[in-house]
CSV table of C-alpha atoms in Angstrom, one decimal:
chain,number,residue,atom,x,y,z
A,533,UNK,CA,-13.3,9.7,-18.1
A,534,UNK,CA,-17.1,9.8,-17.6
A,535,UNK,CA,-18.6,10.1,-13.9
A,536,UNK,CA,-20.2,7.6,-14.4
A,537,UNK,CA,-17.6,5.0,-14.9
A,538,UNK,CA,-16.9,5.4,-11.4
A,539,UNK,CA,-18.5,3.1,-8.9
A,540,UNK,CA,-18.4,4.8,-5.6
A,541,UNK,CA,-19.6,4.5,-2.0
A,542,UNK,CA,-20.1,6.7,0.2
A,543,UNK,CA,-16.8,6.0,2.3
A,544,UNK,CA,-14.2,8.8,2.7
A,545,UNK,CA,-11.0,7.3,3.4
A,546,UNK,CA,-8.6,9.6,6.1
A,547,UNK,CA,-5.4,9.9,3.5
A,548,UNK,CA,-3.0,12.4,2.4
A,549,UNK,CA,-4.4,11.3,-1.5
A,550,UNK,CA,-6.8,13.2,-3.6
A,551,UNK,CA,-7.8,12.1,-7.4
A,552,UNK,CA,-8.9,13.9,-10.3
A,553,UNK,CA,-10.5,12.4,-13.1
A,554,UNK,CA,-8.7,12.3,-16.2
A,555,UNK,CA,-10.5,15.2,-18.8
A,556,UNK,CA,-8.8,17.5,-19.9
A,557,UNK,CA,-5.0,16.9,-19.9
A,558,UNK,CA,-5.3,13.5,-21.7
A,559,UNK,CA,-8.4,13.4,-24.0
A,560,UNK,CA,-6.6,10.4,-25.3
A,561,UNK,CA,-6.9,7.8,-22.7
A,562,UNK,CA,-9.3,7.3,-19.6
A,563,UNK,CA,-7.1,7.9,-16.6
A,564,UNK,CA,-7.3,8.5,-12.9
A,565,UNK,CA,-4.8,10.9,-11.4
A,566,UNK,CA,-3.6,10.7,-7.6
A,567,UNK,CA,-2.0,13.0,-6.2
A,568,UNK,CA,-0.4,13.0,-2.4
A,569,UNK,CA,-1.2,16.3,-1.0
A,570,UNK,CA,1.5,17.0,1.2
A,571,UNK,CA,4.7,15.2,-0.9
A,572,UNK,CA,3.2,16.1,-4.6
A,573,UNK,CA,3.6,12.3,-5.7
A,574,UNK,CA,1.7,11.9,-9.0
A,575,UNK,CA,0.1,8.6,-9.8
A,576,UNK,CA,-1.9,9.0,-12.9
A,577,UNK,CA,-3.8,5.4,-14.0
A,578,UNK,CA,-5.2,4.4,-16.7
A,579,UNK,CA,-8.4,2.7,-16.5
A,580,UNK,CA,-8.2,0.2,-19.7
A,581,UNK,CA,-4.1,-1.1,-18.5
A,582,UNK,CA,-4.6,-3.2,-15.1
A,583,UNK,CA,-0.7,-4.1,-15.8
A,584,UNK,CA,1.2,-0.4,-15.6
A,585,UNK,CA,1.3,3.2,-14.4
A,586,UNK,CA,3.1,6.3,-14.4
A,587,UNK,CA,4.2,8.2,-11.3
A,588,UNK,CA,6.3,11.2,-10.6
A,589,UNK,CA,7.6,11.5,-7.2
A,590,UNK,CA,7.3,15.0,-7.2
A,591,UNK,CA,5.3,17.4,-9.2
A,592,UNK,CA,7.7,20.6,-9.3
A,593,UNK,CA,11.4,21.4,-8.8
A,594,UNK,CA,14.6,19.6,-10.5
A,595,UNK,CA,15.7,16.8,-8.8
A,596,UNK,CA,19.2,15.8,-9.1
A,597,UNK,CA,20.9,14.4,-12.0
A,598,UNK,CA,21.0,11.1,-9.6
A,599,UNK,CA,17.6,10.5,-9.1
A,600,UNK,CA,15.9,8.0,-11.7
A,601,UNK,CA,14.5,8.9,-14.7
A,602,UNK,CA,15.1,13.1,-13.4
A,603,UNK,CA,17.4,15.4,-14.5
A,604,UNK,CA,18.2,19.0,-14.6
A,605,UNK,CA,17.1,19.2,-18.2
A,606,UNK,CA,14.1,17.2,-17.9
A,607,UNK,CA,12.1,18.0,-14.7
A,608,UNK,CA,8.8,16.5,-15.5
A,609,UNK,CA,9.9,13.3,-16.9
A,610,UNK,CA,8.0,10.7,-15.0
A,611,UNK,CA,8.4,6.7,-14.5
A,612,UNK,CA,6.6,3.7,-16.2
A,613,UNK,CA,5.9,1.1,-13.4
A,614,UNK,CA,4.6,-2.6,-14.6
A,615,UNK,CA,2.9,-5.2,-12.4
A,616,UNK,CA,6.6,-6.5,-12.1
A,617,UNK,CA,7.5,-3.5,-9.9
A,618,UNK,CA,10.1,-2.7,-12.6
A,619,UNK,CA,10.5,1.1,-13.7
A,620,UNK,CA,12.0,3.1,-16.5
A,621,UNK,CA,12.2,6.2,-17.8
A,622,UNK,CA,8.5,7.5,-19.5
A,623,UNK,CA,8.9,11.1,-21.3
A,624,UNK,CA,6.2,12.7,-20.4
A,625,UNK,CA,5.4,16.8,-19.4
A,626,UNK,CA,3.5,16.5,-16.4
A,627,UNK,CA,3.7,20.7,-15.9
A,628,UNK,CA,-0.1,20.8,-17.1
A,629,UNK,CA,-1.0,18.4,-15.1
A,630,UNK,CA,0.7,19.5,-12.0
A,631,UNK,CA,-1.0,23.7,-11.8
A,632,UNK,CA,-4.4,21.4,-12.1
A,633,UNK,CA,-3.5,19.8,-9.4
A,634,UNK,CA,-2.1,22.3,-7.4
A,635,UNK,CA,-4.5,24.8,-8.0
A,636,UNK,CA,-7.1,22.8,-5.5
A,637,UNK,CA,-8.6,20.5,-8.2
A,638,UNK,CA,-9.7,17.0,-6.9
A,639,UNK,CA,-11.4,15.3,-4.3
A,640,UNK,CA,-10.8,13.0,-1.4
A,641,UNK,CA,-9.8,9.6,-2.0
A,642,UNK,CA,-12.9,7.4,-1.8
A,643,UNK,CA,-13.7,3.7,-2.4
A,644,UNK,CA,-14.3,2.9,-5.8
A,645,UNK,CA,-14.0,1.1,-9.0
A,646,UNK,CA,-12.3,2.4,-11.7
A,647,UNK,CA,-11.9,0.0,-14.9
A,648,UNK,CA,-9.9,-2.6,-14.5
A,649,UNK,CA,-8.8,-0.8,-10.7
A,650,UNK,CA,-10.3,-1.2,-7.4
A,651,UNK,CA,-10.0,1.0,-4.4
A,652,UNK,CA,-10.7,-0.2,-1.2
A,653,UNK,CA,-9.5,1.0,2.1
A,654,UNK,CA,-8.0,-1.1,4.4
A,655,UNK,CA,-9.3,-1.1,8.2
A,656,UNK,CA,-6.5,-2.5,10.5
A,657,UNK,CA,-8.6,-4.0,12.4
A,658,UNK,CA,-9.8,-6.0,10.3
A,659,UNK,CA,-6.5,-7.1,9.1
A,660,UNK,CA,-5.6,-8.0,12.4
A,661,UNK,CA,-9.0,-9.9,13.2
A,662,UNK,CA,-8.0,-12.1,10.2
A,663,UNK,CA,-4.5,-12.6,11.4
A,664,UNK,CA,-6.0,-13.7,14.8
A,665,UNK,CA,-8.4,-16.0,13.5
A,666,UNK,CA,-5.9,-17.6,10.9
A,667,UNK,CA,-4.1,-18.7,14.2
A,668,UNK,CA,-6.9,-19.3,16.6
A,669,UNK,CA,-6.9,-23.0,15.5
A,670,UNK,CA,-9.8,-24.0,18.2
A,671,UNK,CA,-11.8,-20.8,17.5
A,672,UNK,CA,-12.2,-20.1,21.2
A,673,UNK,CA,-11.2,-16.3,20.1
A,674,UNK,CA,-8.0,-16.7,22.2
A,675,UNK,CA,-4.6,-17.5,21.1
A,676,UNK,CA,-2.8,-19.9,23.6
A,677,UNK,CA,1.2,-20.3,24.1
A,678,UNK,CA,1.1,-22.9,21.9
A,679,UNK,CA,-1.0,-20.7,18.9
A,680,UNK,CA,1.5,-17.8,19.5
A,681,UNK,CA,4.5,-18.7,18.5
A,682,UNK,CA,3.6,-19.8,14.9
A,683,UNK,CA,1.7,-16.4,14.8
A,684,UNK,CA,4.7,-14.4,15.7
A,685,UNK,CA,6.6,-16.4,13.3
A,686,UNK,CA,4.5,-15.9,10.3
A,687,UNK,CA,4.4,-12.3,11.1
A,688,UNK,CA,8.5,-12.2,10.4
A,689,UNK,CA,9.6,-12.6,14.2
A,690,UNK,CA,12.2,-15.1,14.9
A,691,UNK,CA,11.5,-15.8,18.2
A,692,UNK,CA,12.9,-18.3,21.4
A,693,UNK,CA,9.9,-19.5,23.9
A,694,UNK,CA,11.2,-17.4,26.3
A,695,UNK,CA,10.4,-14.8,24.1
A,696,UNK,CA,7.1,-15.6,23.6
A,697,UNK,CA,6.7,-16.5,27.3
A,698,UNK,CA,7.6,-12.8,27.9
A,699,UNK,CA,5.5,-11.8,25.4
A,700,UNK,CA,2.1,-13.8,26.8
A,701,UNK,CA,2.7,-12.4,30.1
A,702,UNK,CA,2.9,-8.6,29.0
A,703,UNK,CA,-0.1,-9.0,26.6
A,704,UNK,CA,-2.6,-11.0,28.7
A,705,UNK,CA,-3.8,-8.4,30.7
A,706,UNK,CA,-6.7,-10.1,32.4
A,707,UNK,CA,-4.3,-13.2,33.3
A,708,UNK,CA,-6.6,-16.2,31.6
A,709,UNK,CA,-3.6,-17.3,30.3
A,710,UNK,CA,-4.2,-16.6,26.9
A,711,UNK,CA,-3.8,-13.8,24.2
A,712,UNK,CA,-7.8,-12.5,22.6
A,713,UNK,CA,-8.4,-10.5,20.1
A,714,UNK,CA,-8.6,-6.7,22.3
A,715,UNK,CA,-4.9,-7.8,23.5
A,716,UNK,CA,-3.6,-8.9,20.1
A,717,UNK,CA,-4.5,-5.4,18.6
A,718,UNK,CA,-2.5,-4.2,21.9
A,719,UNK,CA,0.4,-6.2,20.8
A,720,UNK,CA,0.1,-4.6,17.4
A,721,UNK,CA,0.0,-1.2,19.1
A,722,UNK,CA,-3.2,-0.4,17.0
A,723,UNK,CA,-4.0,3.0,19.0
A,724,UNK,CA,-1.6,4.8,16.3
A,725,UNK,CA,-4.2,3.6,13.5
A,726,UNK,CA,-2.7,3.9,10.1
A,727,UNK,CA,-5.6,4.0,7.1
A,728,UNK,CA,-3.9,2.9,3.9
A,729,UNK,CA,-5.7,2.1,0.3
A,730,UNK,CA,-5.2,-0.6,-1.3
A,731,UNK,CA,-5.5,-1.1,-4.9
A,732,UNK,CA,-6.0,-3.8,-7.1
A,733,UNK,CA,-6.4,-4.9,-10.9
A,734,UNK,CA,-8.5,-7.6,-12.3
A,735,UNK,CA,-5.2,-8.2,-14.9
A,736,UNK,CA,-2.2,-8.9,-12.1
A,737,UNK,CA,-1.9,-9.9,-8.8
A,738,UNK,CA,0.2,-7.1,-8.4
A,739,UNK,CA,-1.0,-4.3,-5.7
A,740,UNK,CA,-0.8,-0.5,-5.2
A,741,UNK,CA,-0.8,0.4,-1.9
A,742,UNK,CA,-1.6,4.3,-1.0
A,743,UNK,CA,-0.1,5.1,2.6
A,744,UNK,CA,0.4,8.3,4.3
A,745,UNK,CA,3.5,8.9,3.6
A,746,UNK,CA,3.4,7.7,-0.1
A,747,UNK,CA,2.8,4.8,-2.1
A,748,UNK,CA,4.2,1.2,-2.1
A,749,UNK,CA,4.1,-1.0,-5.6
A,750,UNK,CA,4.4,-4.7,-4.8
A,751,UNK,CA,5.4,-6.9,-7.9
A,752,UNK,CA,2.5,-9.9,-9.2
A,753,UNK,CA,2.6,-13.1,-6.7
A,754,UNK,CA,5.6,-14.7,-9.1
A,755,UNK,CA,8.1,-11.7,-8.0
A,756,UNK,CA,9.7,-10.8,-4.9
A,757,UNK,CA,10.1,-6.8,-5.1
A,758,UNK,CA,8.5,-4.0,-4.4
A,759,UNK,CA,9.1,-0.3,-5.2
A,760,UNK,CA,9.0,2.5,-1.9
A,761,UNK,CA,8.5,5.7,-3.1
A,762,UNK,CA,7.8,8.1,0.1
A,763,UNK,CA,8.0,11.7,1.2
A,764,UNK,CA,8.3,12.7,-2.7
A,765,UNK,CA,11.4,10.7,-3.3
A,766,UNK,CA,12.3,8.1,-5.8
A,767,UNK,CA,14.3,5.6,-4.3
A,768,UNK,CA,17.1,3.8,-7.2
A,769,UNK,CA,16.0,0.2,-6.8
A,770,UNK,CA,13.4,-2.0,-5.8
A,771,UNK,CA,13.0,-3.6,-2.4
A,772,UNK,CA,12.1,-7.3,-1.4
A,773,UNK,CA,8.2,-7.2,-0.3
A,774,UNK,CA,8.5,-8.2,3.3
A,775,UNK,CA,10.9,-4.6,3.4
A,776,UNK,CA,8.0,-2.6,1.8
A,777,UNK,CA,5.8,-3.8,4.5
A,778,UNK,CA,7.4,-2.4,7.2
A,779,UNK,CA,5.8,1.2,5.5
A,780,UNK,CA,2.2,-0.6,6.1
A,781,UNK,CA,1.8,-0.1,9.7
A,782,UNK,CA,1.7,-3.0,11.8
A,783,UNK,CA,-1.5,-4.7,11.1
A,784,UNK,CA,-1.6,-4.9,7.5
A,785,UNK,CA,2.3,-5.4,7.7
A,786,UNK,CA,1.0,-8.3,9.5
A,787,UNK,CA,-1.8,-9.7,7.1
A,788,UNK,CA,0.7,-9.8,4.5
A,789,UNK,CA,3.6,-11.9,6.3
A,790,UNK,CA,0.5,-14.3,7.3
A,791,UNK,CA,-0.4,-14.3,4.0
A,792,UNK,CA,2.4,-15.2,2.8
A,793,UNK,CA,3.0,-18.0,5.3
A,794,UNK,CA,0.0,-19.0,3.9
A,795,UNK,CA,1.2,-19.5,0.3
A,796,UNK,CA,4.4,-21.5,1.3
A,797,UNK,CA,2.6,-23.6,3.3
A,798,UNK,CA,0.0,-24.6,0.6
């Protein structure tokens, strides 16, 4: 892949991911490799297929006869994920690909486009301002009792008025009987700040979501699964989306329940 087929900015993004352009190891396709610095996850793209990837959870070592699409005899066999979050087995020899890696190739994960895949990192609070103002029906830039329940709700708490009654009093710190925007992103606990990527493809609604741990794979809008593969492992089944979340950190884990709400309502 050409350096110029990149469109970058100027934004590093604070991540455990680096990415290595695709010459040398493929001369057939233009890919994008991604690789998780500490875990050895493998993500290699290609530029021209919004719909698919292959992935290797880790990039040396056996792995036990167990784990999917690993065995004994055939270490560097990675997966084939589709925009349906489904995986199967992809023979492919990812040794070459791994020393490049491992030998300090790459750079830092950036902003950029990529083909058919856009990188974008997500600030959380962000995410949280546009949970907030989906809920602050009046647009006084607080949320009332009466705004906070259905908030809470959409974000996947199931909730008494007590509960929420509670909750107003422990979060409105200056007592004017309402919730803004500084003390929401206290409620979300947003001092442990958790950067994650997101990536997306002009050919699915799918998304591929880079975290620090990892990387999270949820299915097109028609499907309700997701694939978790963290700290280098390979789980053997797919996950409902609102359980992949949880790996999000609580504001974009947040944006997406909203979101979602937002969909069954409409």
């Amino acid at each position: 892949m050409k350096a110029e087929q990149c469109d970058k900015t100027a934004t590093d993004v604070t991540s455990e991911w680096m990415f290595l352009k695709g010459e040398g190891w493929r001369p057939d396709l233009s890919c994008l490799c991604l690789l998780h610095k500490t875990y050895k996850t493998i993500i290699e793209i290609d530029a021209e297929n919004g719909r698919s990837f292959v992935f290797k959870a880790q990039t040396s070592g056996t792995t036990p006869a167990n784990t999917p699409g690993n065995t004994p005899r055939h270490p560097n066999k990675v997966k084939l994920c589709r925009d349906d979050a489904y995986v199967s087995d992809w023979r492919f020899n990812a040794h070459a690909l791994s020393q490049k890696l491992e030998s300090g190739a790459g750079e830092r994960m950036i902003e950029m486009t990529v083909g058919k895949w856009s990188f974008k990192i997500q600030d959380p609070i962000e995410s949280a301002r546009q949970v907030f103002n989906r809920f602050d029906v009046n647009g006084d830039n607080d949320i009332s009792r009466d705004e906070l329940k259905p908030m809470l709700e959409a974000m996947g708490y199931i909730i008494t008025d007590e509960q929420v009654a509670e909750m107003m009093h422990k979060a409105d710190s200056d007592g004017s009987g309402g919730i803004d925007f500084d003390e929401f992103c206290g409620m979300l606990e947003l001092h442990a700040i958790q950067r994650n990527m997101l990536v997306t493809t002009s050919d699915s609604s799918a998304e591929l979501w880079l975290t620090i741990h990892g990387f999270i794979y949820c299915a097109h809008d028609g499907k309700d699964e997701a694939l978790v593969v963290q700290r280098g492992s390979c789980p053997a089944y797919t996950v409902q989306k609102s359980a992949a979340w949880l790996e999000l950190g609580r504001a974009d884990e947040a944006l997406k329940r909203a979101q979602r709400q937002d969909r069954l309502r409409g």
